[in-house]
Coordinates of C-alpha atoms and ligand atoms in Angstrom, one line a residue:
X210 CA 54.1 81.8 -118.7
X211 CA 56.5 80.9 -115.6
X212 CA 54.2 82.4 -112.4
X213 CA 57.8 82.8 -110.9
X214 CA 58.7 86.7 -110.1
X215 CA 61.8 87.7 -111.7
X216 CA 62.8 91.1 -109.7
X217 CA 65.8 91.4 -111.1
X218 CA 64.5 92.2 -114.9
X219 CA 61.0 92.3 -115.4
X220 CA 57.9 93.9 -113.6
X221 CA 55.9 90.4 -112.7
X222 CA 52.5 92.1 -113.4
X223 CA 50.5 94.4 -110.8
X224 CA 50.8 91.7 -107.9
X225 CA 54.4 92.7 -107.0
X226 CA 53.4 96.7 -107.0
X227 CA 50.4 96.2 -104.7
X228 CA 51.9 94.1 -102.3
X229 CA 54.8 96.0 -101.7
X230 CA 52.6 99.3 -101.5
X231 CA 50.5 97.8 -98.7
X232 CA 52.9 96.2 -97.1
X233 CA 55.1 99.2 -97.2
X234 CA 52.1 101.7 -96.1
X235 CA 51.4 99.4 -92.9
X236 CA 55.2 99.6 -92.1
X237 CA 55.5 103.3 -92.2
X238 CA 52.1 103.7 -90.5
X239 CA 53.9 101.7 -87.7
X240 CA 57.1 103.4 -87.3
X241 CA 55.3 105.9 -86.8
X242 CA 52.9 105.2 -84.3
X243 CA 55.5 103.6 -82.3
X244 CA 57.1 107.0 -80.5
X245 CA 53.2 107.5 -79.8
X246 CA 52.2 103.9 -78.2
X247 CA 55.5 103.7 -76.0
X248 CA 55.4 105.0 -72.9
X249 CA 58.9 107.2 -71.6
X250 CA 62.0 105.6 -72.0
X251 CA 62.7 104.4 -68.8
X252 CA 65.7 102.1 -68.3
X253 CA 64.5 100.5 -65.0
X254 CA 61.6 99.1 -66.3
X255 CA 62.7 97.6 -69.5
X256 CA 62.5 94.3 -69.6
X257 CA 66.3 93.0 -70.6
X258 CA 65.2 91.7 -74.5
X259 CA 64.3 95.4 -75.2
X260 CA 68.1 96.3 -73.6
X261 CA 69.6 93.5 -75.8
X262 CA 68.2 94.1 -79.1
X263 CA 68.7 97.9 -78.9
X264 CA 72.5 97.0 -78.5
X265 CA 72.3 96.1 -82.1
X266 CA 71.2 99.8 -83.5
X267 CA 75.0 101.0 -84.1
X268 CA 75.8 97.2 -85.5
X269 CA 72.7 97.5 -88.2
X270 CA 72.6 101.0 -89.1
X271 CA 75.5 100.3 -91.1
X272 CA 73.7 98.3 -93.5
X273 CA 71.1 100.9 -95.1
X274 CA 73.6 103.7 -94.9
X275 CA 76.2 101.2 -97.2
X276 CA 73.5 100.3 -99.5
X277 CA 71.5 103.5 -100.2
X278 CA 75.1 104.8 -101.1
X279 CA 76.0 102.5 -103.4
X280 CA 72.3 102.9 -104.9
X281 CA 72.7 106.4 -105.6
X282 CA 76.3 106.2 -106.9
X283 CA 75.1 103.1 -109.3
X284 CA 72.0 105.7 -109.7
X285 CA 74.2 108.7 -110.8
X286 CA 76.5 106.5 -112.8
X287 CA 73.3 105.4 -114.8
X288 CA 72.8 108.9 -115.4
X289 CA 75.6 110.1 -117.0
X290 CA 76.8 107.2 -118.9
X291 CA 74.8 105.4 -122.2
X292 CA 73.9 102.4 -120.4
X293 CA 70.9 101.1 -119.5
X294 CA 70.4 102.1 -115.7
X295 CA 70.1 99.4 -113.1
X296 CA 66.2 98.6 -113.2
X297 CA 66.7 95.4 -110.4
X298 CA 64.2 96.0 -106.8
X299 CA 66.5 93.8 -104.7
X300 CA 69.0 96.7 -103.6
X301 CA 66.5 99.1 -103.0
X302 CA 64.2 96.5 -100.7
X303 CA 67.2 95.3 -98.8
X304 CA 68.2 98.9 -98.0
X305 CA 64.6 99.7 -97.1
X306 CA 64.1 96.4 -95.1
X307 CA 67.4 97.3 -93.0
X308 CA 66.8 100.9 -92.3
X309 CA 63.5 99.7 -90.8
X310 CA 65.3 97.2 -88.8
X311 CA 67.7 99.8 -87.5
X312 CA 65.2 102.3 -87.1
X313 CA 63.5 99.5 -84.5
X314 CA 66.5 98.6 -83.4
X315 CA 67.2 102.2 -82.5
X316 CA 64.3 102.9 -80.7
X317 CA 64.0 100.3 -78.2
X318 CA 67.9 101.3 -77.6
X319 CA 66.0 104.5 -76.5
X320 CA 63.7 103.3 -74.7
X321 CA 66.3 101.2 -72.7
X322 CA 67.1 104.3 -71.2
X323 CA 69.9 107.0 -71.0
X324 CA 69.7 109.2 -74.1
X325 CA 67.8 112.1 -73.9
X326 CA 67.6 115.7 -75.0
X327 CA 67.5 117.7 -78.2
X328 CA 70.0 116.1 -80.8
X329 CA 68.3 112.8 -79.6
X330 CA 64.7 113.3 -80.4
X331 CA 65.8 115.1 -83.5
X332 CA 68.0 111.6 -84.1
X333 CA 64.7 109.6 -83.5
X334 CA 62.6 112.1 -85.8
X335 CA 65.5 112.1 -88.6
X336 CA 65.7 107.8 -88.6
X337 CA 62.4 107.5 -88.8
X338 CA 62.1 109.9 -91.7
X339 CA 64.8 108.6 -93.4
X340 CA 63.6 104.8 -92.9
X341 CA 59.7 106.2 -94.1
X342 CA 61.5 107.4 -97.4
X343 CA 63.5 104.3 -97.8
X344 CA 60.1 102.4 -97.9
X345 CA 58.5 104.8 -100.2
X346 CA 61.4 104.6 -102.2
X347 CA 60.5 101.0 -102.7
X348 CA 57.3 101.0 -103.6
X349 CA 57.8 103.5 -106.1
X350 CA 60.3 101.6 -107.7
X351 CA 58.0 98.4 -107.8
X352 CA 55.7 100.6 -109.9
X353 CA 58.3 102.1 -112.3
X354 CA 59.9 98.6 -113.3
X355 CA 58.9 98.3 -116.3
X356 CA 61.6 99.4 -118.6
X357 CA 59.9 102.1 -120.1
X358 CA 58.5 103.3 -117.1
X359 CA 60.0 107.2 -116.1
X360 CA 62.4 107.1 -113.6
X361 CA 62.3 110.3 -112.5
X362 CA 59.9 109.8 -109.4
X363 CA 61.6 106.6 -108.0
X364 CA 65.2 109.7 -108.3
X365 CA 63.3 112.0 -106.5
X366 CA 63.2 110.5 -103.7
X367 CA 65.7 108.3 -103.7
X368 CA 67.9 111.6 -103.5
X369 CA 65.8 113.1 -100.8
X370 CA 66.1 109.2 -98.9
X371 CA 69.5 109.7 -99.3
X372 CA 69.9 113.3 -97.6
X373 CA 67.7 112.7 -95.0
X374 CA 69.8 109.8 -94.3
X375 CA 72.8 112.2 -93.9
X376 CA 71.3 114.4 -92.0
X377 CA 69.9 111.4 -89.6
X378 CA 73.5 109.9 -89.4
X379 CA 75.1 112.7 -88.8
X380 CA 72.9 113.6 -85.4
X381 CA 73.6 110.0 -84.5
X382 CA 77.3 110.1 -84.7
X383 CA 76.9 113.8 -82.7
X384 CA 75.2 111.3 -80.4
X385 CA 78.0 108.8 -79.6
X386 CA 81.2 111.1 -80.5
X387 CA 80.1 114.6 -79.6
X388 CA 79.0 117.0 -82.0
X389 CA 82.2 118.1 -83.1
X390 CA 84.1 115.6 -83.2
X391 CA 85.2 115.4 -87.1
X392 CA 86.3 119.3 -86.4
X393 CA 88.3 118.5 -83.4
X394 CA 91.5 118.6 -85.4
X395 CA 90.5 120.2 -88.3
X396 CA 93.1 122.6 -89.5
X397 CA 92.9 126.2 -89.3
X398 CA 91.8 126.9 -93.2
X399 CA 89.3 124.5 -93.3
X400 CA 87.8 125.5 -90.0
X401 CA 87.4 128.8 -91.1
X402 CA 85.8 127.7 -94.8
X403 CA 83.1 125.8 -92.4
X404 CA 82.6 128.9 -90.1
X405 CA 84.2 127.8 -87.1
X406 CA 86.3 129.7 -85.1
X407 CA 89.9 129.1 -85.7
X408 CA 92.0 127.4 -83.0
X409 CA 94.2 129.1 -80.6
X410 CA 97.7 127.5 -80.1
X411 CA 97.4 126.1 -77.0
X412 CA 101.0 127.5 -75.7
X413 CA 99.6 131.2 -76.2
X414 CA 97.0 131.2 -73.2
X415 CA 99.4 131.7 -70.3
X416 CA 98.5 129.6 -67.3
X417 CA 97.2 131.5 -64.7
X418 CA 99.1 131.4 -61.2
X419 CA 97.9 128.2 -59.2
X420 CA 96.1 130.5 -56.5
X421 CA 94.6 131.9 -59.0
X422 CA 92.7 128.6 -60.6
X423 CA 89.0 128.6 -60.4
X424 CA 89.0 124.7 -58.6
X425 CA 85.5 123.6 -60.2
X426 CA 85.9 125.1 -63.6
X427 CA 89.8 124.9 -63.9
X428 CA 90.7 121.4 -62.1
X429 CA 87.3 120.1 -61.3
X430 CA 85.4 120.1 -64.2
X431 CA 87.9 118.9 -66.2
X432 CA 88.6 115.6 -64.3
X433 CA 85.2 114.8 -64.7
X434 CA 85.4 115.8 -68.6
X435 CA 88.3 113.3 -68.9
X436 CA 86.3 110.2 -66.8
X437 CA 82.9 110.6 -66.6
X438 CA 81.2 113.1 -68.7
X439 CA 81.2 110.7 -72.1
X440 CA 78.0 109.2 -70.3
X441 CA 76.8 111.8 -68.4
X442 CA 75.9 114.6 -71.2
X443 CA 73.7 116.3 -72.7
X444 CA 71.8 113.4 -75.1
X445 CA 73.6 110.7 -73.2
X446 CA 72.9 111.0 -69.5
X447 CA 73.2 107.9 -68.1
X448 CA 71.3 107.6 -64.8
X449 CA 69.8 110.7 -65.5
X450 CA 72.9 112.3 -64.3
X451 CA 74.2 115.4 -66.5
X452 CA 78.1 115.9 -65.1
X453 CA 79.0 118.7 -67.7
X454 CA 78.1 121.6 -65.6
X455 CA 77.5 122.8 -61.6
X456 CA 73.4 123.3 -62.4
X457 CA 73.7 119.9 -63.5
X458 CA 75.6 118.1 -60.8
X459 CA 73.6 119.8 -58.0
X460 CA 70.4 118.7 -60.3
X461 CA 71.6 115.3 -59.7
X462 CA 70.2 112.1 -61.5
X463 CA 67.7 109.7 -60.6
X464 CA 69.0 109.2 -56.8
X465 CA 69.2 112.2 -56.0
X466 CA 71.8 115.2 -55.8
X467 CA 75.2 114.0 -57.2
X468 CA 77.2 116.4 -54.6
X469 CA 76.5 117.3 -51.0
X470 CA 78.6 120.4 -50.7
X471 CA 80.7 119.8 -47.3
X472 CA 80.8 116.0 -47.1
X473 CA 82.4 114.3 -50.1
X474 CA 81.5 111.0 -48.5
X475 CA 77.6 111.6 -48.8
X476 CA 78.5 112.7 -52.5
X477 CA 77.2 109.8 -55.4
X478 CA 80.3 111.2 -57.8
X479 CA 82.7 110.4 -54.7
X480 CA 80.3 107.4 -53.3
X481 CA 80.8 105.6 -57.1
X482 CA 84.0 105.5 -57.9
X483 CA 84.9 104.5 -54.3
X484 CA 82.7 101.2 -54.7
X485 CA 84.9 98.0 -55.0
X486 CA 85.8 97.3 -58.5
X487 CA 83.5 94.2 -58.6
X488 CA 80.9 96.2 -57.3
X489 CA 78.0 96.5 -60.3
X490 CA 77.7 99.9 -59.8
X491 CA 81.1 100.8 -59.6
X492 CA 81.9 104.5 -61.7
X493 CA 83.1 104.4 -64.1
X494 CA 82.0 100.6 -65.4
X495 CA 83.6 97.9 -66.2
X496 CA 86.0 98.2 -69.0
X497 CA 86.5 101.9 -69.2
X498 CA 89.5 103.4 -67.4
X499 CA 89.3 103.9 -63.8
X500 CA 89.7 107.4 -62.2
X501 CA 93.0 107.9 -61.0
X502 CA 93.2 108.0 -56.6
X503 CA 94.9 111.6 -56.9
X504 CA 92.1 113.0 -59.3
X505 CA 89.5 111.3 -57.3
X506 CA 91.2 113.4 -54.1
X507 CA 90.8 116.7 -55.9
X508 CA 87.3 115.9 -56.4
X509 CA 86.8 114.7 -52.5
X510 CA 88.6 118.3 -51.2
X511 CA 86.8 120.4 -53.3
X512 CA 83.4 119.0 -52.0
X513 CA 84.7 119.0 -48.6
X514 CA 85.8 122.7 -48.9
X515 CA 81.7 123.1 -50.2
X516 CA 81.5 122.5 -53.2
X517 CA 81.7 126.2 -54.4
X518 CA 81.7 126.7 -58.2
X519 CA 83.6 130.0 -58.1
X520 CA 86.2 130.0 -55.1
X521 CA 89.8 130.3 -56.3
X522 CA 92.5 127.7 -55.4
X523 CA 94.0 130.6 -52.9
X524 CA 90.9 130.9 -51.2
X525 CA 90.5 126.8 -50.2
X526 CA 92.8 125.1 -47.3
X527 CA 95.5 123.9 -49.4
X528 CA 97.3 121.0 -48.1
X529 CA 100.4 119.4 -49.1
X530 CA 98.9 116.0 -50.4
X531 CA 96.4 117.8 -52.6
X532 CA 99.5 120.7 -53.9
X533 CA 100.8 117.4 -55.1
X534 CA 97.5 115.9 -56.3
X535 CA 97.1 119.0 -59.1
X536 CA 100.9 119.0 -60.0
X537 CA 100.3 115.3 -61.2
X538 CA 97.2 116.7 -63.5
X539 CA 97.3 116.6 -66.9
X540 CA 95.2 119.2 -67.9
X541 CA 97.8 121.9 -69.3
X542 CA 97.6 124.0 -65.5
X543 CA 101.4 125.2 -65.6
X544 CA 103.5 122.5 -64.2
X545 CA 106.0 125.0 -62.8
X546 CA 103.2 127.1 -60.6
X547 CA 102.7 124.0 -59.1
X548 CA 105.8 123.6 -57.5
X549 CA 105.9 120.4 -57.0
X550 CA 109.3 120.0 -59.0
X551 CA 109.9 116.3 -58.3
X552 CA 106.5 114.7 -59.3
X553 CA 106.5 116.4 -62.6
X554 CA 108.6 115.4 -65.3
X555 CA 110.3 118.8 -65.9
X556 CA 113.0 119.1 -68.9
X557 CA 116.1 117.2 -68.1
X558 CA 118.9 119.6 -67.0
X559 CA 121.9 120.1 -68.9
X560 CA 123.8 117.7 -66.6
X561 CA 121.6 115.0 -66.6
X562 CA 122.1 114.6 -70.7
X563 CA 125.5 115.0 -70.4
X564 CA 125.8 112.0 -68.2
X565 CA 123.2 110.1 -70.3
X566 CA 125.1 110.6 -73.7
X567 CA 128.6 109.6 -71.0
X568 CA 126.8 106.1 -70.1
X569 CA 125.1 105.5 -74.0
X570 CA 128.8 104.4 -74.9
X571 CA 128.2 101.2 -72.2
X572 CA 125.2 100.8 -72.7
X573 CA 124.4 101.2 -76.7
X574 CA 121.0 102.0 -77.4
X575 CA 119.6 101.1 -73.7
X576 CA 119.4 104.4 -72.0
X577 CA 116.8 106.9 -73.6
X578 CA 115.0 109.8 -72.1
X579 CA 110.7 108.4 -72.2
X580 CA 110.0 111.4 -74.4
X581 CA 111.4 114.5 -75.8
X582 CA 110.1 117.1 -73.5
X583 CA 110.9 114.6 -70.4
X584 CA 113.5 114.0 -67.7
X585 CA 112.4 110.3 -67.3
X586 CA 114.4 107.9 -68.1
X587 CA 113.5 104.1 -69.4
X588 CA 116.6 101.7 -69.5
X589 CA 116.6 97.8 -71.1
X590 CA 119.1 95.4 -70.6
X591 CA 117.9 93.3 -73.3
X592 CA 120.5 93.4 -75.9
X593 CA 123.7 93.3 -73.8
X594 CA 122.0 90.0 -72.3
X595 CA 124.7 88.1 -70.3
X596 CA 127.1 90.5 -70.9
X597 CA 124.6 93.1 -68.7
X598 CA 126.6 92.4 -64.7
X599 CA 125.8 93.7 -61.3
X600 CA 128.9 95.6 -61.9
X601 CA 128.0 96.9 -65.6
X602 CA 124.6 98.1 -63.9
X603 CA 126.4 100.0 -60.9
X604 CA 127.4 102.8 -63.3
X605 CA 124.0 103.8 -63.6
X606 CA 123.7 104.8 -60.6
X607 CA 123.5 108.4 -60.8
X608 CA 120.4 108.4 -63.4
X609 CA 118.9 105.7 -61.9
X610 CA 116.0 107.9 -59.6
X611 CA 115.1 108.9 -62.6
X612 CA 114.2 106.0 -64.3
X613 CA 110.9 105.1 -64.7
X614 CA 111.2 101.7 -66.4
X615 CA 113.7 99.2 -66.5
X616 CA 113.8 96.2 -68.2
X617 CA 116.9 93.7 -67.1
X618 CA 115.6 90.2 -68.1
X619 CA 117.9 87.5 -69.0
X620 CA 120.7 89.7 -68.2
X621 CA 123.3 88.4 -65.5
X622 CA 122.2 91.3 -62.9
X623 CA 121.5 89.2 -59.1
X624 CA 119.7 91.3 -56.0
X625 CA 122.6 93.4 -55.4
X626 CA 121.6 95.4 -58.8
X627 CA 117.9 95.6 -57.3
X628 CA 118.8 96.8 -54.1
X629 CA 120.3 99.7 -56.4
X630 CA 116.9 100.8 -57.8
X631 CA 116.1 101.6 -54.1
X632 CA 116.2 105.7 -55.4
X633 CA 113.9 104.5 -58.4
X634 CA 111.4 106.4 -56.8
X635 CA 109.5 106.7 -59.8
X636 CA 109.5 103.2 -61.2
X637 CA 106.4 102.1 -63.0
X638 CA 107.4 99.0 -64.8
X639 CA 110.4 96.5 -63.7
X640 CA 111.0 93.1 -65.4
X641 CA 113.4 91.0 -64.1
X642 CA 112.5 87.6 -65.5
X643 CA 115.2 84.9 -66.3
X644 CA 117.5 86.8 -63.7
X645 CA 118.8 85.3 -60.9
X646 CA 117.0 87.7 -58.2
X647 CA 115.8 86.2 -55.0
X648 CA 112.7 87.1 -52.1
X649 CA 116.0 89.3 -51.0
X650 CA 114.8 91.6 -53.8
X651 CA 111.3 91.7 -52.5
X652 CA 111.4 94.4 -50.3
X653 CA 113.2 96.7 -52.1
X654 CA 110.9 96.4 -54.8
X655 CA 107.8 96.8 -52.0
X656 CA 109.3 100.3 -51.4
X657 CA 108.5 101.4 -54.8
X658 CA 105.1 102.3 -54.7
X659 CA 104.8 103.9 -58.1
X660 CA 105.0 99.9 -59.9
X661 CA 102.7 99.1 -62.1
X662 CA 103.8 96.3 -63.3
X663 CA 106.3 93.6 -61.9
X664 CA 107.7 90.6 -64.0
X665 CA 109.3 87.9 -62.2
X666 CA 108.4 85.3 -64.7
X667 CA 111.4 82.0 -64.2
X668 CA 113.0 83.5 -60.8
X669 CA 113.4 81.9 -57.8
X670 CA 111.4 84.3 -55.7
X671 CA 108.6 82.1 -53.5
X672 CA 105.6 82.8 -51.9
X673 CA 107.6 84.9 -48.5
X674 CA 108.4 86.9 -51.4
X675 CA 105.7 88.0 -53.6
X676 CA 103.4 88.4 -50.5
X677 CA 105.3 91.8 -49.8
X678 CA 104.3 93.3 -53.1
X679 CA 100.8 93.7 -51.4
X680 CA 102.5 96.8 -50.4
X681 CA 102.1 98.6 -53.8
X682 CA 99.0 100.4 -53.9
X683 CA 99.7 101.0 -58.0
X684 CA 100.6 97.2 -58.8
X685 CA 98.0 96.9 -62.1
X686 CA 100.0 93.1 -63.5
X687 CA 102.1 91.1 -62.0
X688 CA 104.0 88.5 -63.7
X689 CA 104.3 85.1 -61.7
X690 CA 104.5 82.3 -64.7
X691 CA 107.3 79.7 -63.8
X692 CA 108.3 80.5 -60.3
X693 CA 107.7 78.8 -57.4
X694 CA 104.9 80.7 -55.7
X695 CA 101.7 78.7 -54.9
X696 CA 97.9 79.1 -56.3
X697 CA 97.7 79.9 -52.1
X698 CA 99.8 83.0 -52.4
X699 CA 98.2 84.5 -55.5
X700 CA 94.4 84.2 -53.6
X701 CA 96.3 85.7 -51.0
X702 CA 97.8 88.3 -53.1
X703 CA 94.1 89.0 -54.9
X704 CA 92.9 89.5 -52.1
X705 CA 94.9 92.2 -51.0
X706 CA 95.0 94.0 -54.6
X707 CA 91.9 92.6 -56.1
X708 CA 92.6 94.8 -59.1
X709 CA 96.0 93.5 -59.7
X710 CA 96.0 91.3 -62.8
X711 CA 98.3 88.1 -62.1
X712 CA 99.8 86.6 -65.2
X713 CA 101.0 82.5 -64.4
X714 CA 100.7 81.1 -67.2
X715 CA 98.0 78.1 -66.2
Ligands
LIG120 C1 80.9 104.2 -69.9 C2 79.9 105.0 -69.4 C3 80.0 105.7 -68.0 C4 81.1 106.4 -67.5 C5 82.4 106.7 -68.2 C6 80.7 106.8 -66.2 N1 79.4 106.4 -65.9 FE1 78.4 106.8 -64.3 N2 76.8 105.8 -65.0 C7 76.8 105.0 -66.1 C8 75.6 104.2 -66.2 C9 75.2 103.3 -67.3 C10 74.8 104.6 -65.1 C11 73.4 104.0 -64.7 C12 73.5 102.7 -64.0 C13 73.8 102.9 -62.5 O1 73.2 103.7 -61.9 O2 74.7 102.2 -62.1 C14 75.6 105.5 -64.3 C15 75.2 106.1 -63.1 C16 76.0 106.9 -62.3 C17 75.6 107.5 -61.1 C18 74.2 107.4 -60.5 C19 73.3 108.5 -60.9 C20 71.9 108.4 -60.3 O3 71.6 109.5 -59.7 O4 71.3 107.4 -60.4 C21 76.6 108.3 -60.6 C22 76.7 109.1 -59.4 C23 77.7 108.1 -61.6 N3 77.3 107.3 -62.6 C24 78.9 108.7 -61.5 C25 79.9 108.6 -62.4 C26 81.2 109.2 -62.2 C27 81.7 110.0 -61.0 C28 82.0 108.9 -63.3 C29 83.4 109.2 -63.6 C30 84.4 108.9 -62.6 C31 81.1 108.1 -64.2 N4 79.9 107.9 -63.6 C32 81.5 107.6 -65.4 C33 77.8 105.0 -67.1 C34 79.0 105.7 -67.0

């Protein structure tokens, strides 16, 4: 007889059984004790392998999940149909192998620090029951290979592997995407048939009067919610630092208090953000998006004002620049009670689409409002092309301070059309490549602090120029690819706006 083990068809004998069964045993016997033997998960001490390996939990625990799924629907298959169900051990010890891997995987992810709390101990517990049964699983099925052997036990628990699994997956997604985010958006009936409450239409809750606003819970908290609380929650605080309630920011993380009522600039939520972008510790990090100067000045006022979770809007000093600040919110605070009529985009008036629907017949298809419910206007020049003159672009005039991007490349417009989008107040994004604009342009376009973005790609604007675009504390890109300005202007330029992102093509 061949010594070779064939796991795909026959049992090779007791060898196969036994080894697995040990094997298996020691396994589980370590899973276990491993919670025991490690000390609390402490970020800071972690060496940077343990940091680096955990990485790969959410990349692995992909694996058993996919496998023990298609198991159990070859499984039920078997069951209902005349065929001979699938008697090979490969599957089964794959799935098992890689729900131990992620289950390792996963912990020294949590002993890299920064999850903590309820849902993830109950995550760690439900893993490592899950990858326990996987491994049972196995070694039941090496001693029921035989093909007259019962199944029954090896289904047993291969459905109970399986539902733990579910329940261990589901804890972990609660984890990384909140715990209810596959409700979010669920619709009304089907809310209710999973005993939720049903959503109220948003439109129904009638904004309360600005005054009236509590500033933490109302504008403050909700900042926060938007940039920072996805790492600083319940189950994921990162630097120990809870920022979904008051208790919690006062509580503070590992250095300390995160807000000292009074002085916003001894505050570590103010003292963060305000790093320098390169800065390692910058909040938020690298990659995710930064918070925005006016939300950030909400945050700084309110502190200043202490820091008071109750106090009413009417019962702060409210200045001008901060009146402004909330009108630019986005958080569904009634735009009109915050009266700050220019900043937001309001509907457009009656007027301004008459006039609009007047110019479409000059300009077909390059005129359009930015969205239904707005009064801002984006314009593109594109397909008139050469046909698109200084003269063609002066009738635009009066819908021009309410543009908010224009496009005009390779279009025959010359800097007397820029010096027109001096009332462009609200310009984001201009592109004026292939056009014959000059450095005359320059500091008409430096007066538009609201850019974003700037393309001058192929014009004959120089290094004089460009330099005065320092002046735009919003510049994010700037396109600079085929001009003349020098690899000494853009250092010069970085410098100044080391955010800015400078596109030259080299
Ligand atoms: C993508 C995840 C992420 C986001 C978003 C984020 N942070 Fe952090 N935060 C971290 C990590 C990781 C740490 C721990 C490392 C460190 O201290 O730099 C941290 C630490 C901190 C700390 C130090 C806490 C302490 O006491 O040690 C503060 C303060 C902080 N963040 C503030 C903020 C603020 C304010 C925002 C929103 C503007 C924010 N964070 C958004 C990941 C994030």
């Amino acid at each position: 007889m061949s010594k070779e083990i064939d796991l795909d068809t026959q049992p090779a004998g007791k060898g196969l059984p036994w080894f697995l069964t040990l094997t298996g045993l020691l396994t589980i016997g370590g899973m276990i004790a491993m919670p025991f033997l490690a000390g609390e998960p402490d970020g800071e001490k972690m060496p940077d392998i343990v940091r680096f390996l955990g990485r790969f939990h959410p990349v692995i625990l992909h694996l058993p999940i996919g496998i023990f799924s298609l198991i159990l629907l070859q499984e039920l298959l078997g069951m209902f149909s005349k065929e001979k169900p699938q008697r090979g051990i490969l599957p089964i010890f794959f799935g098992a192998a890689s729900a131990v891997a992620a289950v390792i995987a996963g912990f020294l992810l949590y002993q890299g620090g920064g999850f903590e709390g309820e849902l993830v101990e109950d995550h760690l517990w439900g893993g490592l029951g899950f990858a326990c049964a996987a491994v049972l699983t196995l070694i039941v099925k090496a001693w029921s290979l035989a093909p007259t052997a019962s199944q029954a036990f090896y289904r047993i628990l291969l459905f109970g592997s399986v539902g733990v699994m579910g329940y261990a997956s589901h804890d972990g997604a609660s984890i990384t995407h909140g715990p209810d985010y596959l409700t979010e958006y669920a619709p009304n009936p089907i809310r209710k048939a999973l005993g939720l409450e049903p959503k109220v239409e948003e439109k129904e809750i009638p904004a309360k009067p600005l005054e009236e606003q509590v500033v933490y819970a109302d504008i403050v908290q909700p900042i926060l919610n938007k940039r920072c609380v996805e790492c600083h929650k319940e189950g994921k605080s990162k630097g120990k630092l809870r920022m979904d309630t008051f208790e919690m920011l006062v509580k503070g993380g590992k250095e300390g208090s995160a807000i000292e009522p009074g002085s916003a600039e001894d505050s570590n939520i103010v003292i963060r953000p305000e790093l320098p972008m390169d800065d390692e510790e910058h909040m938020p990090p690298e990659g995710k998006k930064d918070i925005e100067e006016h939300e950030l000045a909400i945050v700084k006022w309110w502190i200043n004002e202490g820091a008071d979770p109750a106090k009413k809007v009417g019962e702060l000093k409210l200045t001008e620049e901060i009146r402004a600040a909330i009108g630019k919110l986005d958080l569904g605070i009634g735009a009109s009670e915050v009266a700050v009529a220019e900043e937001v985009s309001d509907l457009p008036s009656d007027d301004l689409r008459a006039t609009v629907s007047k110019l479409s017949a000059d300009f077909p298809g390059g005129l359009s409002f930015e969205s239904q419910s707005s009064a801002n206007l984006t314009f593109t020049g594109v397909s008139l092309r050469k046909n698109l003159t200084d003269e063609l672009f002066a009738k635009l005039s009066p819908v021009i301070p309410k543009m908010v991007t224009v496009d005009l490349s390779a279009t025959s417009v010359t800097d007397a059309s820029i010096a027109k989008l001096a009332t462009a107040t609200n310009l984001r994004m201009v592109r004026l490549s292939e056009t014959g604009i000059t450095d005359a342009s320059m500091d008409t376009l430096a007066k538009l602090t609201k850019l974003e973005s700037v393309n001058l790609y192929g014009t004959k604007v120089t290094d004089a120029g460009v330099k005065k675009l320092t002046a735009l504390p919003n510049l994010k890109r700037l396109y600079l690819w085929q001009t003349a300005v020098t690899p000494e202007a853009i250092a010069e330029i970085k410098k100044a706006l080391p955010a800015v992102e400078i596109v030259t093509g080299v």
